[in-house]
Coordinates of N, CA and C in Angstrom, one line a residue:
M54 N 193.8 -0.6 53.9 CA 192.8 -0.2 53.4 C 192.4 -1.2 52.4
I55 N 190.9 -1.5 52.4 CA 190.1 -1.8 51.4 C 189.5 -1.6 50.5
T56 N 190.1 -1.9 49.0 CA 189.3 -1.5 48.2 C 188.2 -2.3 47.4
A57 N 187.1 -1.6 46.8 CA 186.4 -3.0 46.2 C 185.7 -2.1 45.1
I58 N 185.2 -2.6 44.2 CA 185.3 -2.2 42.6 C 183.7 -3.1 42.8
V59 N 182.6 -1.6 42.4 CA 181.4 -1.4 42.6 C 181.0 -1.3 40.9
L60 N 180.0 -2.5 40.5 CA 179.8 -2.4 39.3 C 178.4 -1.7 39.1
I61 N 177.7 -1.1 38.8 CA 176.5 -0.6 38.9 C 175.3 -0.4 38.1
K62 N 174.6 -1.0 37.6 CA 173.2 -0.9 36.7 C 172.4 0.4 37.2
T63 N 172.3 1.2 36.2 CA 171.3 2.3 36.6 C 170.2 2.3 35.5
S64 N 168.7 3.5 35.7 CA 168.3 4.1 34.7 C 169.3 5.0 34.0
V65 N 169.2 4.5 32.7 CA 170.2 4.8 31.4 C 169.9 6.5 31.5
D66 N 168.7 7.1 31.4 CA 168.4 8.7 31.4 C 168.9 9.7 32.5
R67 N 169.6 8.6 33.2 CA 169.9 9.1 34.6 C 171.3 9.3 34.9
I68 N 172.2 8.5 34.1 CA 173.5 8.1 34.5 C 174.5 9.3 35.2
P69 N 174.5 10.5 34.1 CA 174.9 11.7 35.0 C 174.9 12.0 36.3
E70 N 173.5 12.0 36.8 CA 173.0 12.9 38.0 C 173.6 11.7 39.2
I71 N 173.4 10.2 38.9 CA 173.6 8.9 39.8 C 175.0 9.0 39.8
A72 N 175.5 8.9 39.1 CA 177.3 9.3 39.1 C 177.4 10.6 39.8
E73 N 177.1 11.4 39.7 CA 177.7 12.4 40.6 C 177.3 12.2 41.8
S74 N 175.6 11.6 42.5 CA 175.3 11.3 43.5 C 176.3 10.7 44.2
I75 N 176.7 9.9 43.4 CA 177.9 8.2 43.7 C 179.4 9.1 44.4
A76 N 179.6 9.9 43.4 CA 180.8 10.2 43.5 C 181.2 11.4 44.7
A77 N 180.1 11.6 45.4 CA 179.8 12.7 46.2 C 180.2 12.5 47.6
L78 N 179.8 10.8 47.7 CA 179.9 10.0 48.7 C 181.5 9.7 49.4
D79 N 181.2 9.7 50.5 CA 182.8 9.6 51.6 C 183.0 8.2 50.9
S80 N 184.5 7.6 50.7 CA 184.6 6.7 50.9 C 185.0 6.4 49.4
V81 N 184.2 7.0 48.2 CA 183.9 6.7 46.9 C 185.2 7.4 46.3
S82 N 186.2 6.9 45.5 CA 187.3 7.4 45.4 C 187.0 7.8 43.7
E83 N 186.4 7.4 43.0 CA 185.9 7.7 41.9 C 184.6 6.8 41.1
V84 N 184.2 7.2 40.1 CA 183.5 6.7 39.9 C 183.4 6.8 38.1
Y85 N 183.1 5.7 37.2 CA 183.4 5.9 35.7 C 182.3 5.1 35.1
S86 N 181.8 6.2 33.6 CA 180.6 5.3 33.6 C 181.5 4.9 32.1
V87 N 180.9 3.4 31.6 CA 181.3 2.5 31.3 C 180.1 1.9 30.1
T88 N 181.2 0.8 29.3 CA 179.8 0.2 28.6 C 179.9 -0.8 28.9
G89 N 178.8 -1.8 28.4 CA 178.6 -3.5 28.6 C 177.4 -3.3 29.6
T90 N 177.3 -4.6 30.0 CA 176.4 -5.1 30.9 C 176.0 -3.6 31.8
Y91 N 176.9 -3.1 32.6 CA 177.1 -2.4 33.7 C 177.1 -0.6 33.5
D92 N 176.2 0.2 33.5 CA 176.4 1.5 33.1 C 177.3 2.2 34.1
L93 N 177.9 1.9 35.2 CA 178.6 2.9 36.1 C 180.0 1.5 37.0
V94 N 181.0 1.9 37.0 CA 181.9 1.0 37.9 C 182.5 2.9 38.7
A95 N 182.4 1.9 39.7 CA 182.8 2.5 41.0 C 183.9 1.8 42.3
M96 N 184.7 3.0 42.8 CA 185.7 2.4 43.7 C 185.5 3.3 44.6
V97 N 185.6 2.6 45.9 CA 185.4 2.4 47.3 C 186.5 1.6 47.9
R98 N 187.1 3.0 48.5 CA 188.2 2.5 49.9 C 187.8 2.6 51.0
V99 N 188.0 1.8 52.1 CA 187.4 1.8 53.1 C 188.3 1.1 54.0
A100 N 188.2 1.5 55.6 CA 189.6 1.0 56.6 C 188.7 -0.1 56.9
Q101 N 187.8 -1.0 56.9 CA 187.4 -1.7 57.1 C 186.6 -2.8 56.4
H102 N 186.4 -4.2 56.3 CA 185.3 -5.2 55.7 C 184.2 -4.2 55.9
D103 N 183.7 -4.1 57.1 CA 182.0 -4.1 57.9 C 181.6 -2.1 57.2
D104 N 182.8 -1.7 56.6 CA 182.3 -0.3 56.4 C 181.8 -0.4 54.9
L105 N 182.0 -1.7 53.9 CA 181.6 -1.8 52.9 C 180.1 -1.6 52.7
A106 N 179.6 -2.5 53.7 CA 178.3 -2.2 54.2 C 177.9 -1.1 54.6
D107 N 178.3 -0.3 54.6 CA 177.5 1.2 54.8 C 177.5 2.2 53.8
V108 N 178.4 1.6 52.8 CA 178.6 2.9 51.6 C 178.0 1.6 50.6
I109 N 178.1 0.7 50.6 CA 177.5 0.5 49.1 C 176.2 -0.4 49.5
P110 N 175.4 -0.9 50.0 CA 173.9 -1.4 50.7 C 173.4 -0.2 51.2
G111 N 174.6 0.3 51.9 CA 173.2 1.4 52.9 C 173.7 2.8 52.1
R112 N 174.5 3.0 51.4 CA 174.4 4.5 50.3 C 174.1 4.5 48.9
I113 N 175.2 3.6 48.2 CA 174.9 3.6 46.9 C 173.7 3.1 46.1
S114 N 173.4 1.9 47.4 CA 172.0 1.2 46.6 C 170.8 1.7 47.0
K115 N 170.9 2.9 47.6 CA 169.6 3.8 47.8 C 169.6 5.2 47.4
I116 N 170.5 5.4 46.4 CA 170.7 6.4 45.5 C 169.6 6.0 44.5
P117 N 168.4 7.1 44.5 CA 167.4 7.1 43.5 C 168.0 6.7 42.0
G118 N 167.4 5.6 41.8 CA 167.7 5.1 39.8 C 169.5 4.4 39.6
V119 N 169.3 3.9 41.1 CA 170.3 2.6 41.2 C 169.3 1.6 41.5
E120 N 170.0 0.6 40.2 CA 169.0 -0.4 39.6 C 170.1 -1.8 40.8
G121 N 171.1 -2.0 40.6 CA 171.3 -3.1 41.6 C 173.3 -2.7 41.2
T122 N 173.9 -3.4 41.7 CA 175.3 -3.1 42.1 C 175.6 -4.8 42.1
D123 N 177.1 -5.4 41.8 CA 177.9 -5.9 41.6 C 179.0 -5.9 42.4
T124 N 179.7 -6.2 43.6 CA 180.5 -5.3 44.3 C 182.0 -6.5 44.0
H125 N 183.0 -6.5 44.0 CA 184.3 -7.1 44.0 C 185.2 -6.3 44.9
V126 N 185.2 -7.3 45.4 CA 186.5 -6.9 46.7 C 188.1 -6.8 46.1
A127 N 188.8 -6.1 45.9 CA 190.1 -6.3 45.9 C 191.3 -7.2 46.7
F128 N 192.1 -7.9 46.2 CA 192.5 -8.9 47.2 C 194.3 -7.6 47.1
R129 N 194.6 -7.8 46.0 CA 196.2 -7.2 46.5 C 196.1 -6.2 44.9
T130 N 197.1 -5.2 45.1 CA 197.2 -3.7 43.9 C 198.2 -3.9 42.9
Y131 N 198.3 -4.4 42.0 CA 199.8 -4.1 41.3 C 199.9 -3.5 40.1
S132 N 199.1 -2.0 40.6 CA 199.3 -0.8 39.9 C 200.5 0.2 40.8
Q133 N 201.4 0.9 40.2 CA 202.6 1.7 41.0 C 201.5 3.3 41.0
H134 N 200.7 3.2 40.8 CA 199.7 4.9 40.9 C 199.8 4.8 42.0
D135 N 198.8 3.9 43.0 CA 199.0 4.7 44.5 C 200.5 4.1 45.7
L136 N 201.3 3.7 45.2 CA 202.9 4.1 45.6 C 203.3 5.2 44.8
E137 N 203.3 5.9 43.6 CA 203.8 6.4 43.4 C 203.2 8.0 43.7
A138 N 201.6 7.9 44.2 CA 201.3 9.3 44.7 C 201.5 9.2 46.0
A139 N 201.5 8.0 46.5 CA 202.0 8.0 48.6 C 203.2 9.1 48.5
F140 N 204.3 8.2 47.5 CA 205.7 9.0 47.9 C 206.1 10.3 47.3
A141 N 204.7 10.8 46.3 CA 205.4 11.9 46.1 C 204.6 13.0 46.8
I142 N 203.9 12.5 47.8 CA 203.2 13.6 48.7 C 204.0 14.6 48.9
G143 N 203.8 16.1 48.9 CA 204.7 17.3 49.6 C 205.8 17.7 47.9
L144 N 205.7 17.0 47.1 CA 207.1 17.2 46.4 C 206.6 17.5 45.1
D145 N 207.2 19.0 44.9 CA 206.8 19.3 43.3 C 207.7 19.1 42.3
A146 N 206.7 18.7 41.2 CA 207.7 18.1 40.3 C 208.7 19.4 39.3

């Protein structure tokens, strides 16, 4: 699994609608509204590097109101979140 962190600049008056459109895309697991230089951060998870081209320039960048993206591909995960979720499948708390 390849994870990309996509920083997104948008039309400020349309952030909620744009965030919802991005979140609805396959391969997008989360979208955050953030402070700073960028307006949104999207977590994209795909099987192959080539799939990133389909998702980021192919779909995210074409959503009306998206003004630009800056993509960072993750090399390694240090969070326990994904591991805990994987091992908790089918278990009731």
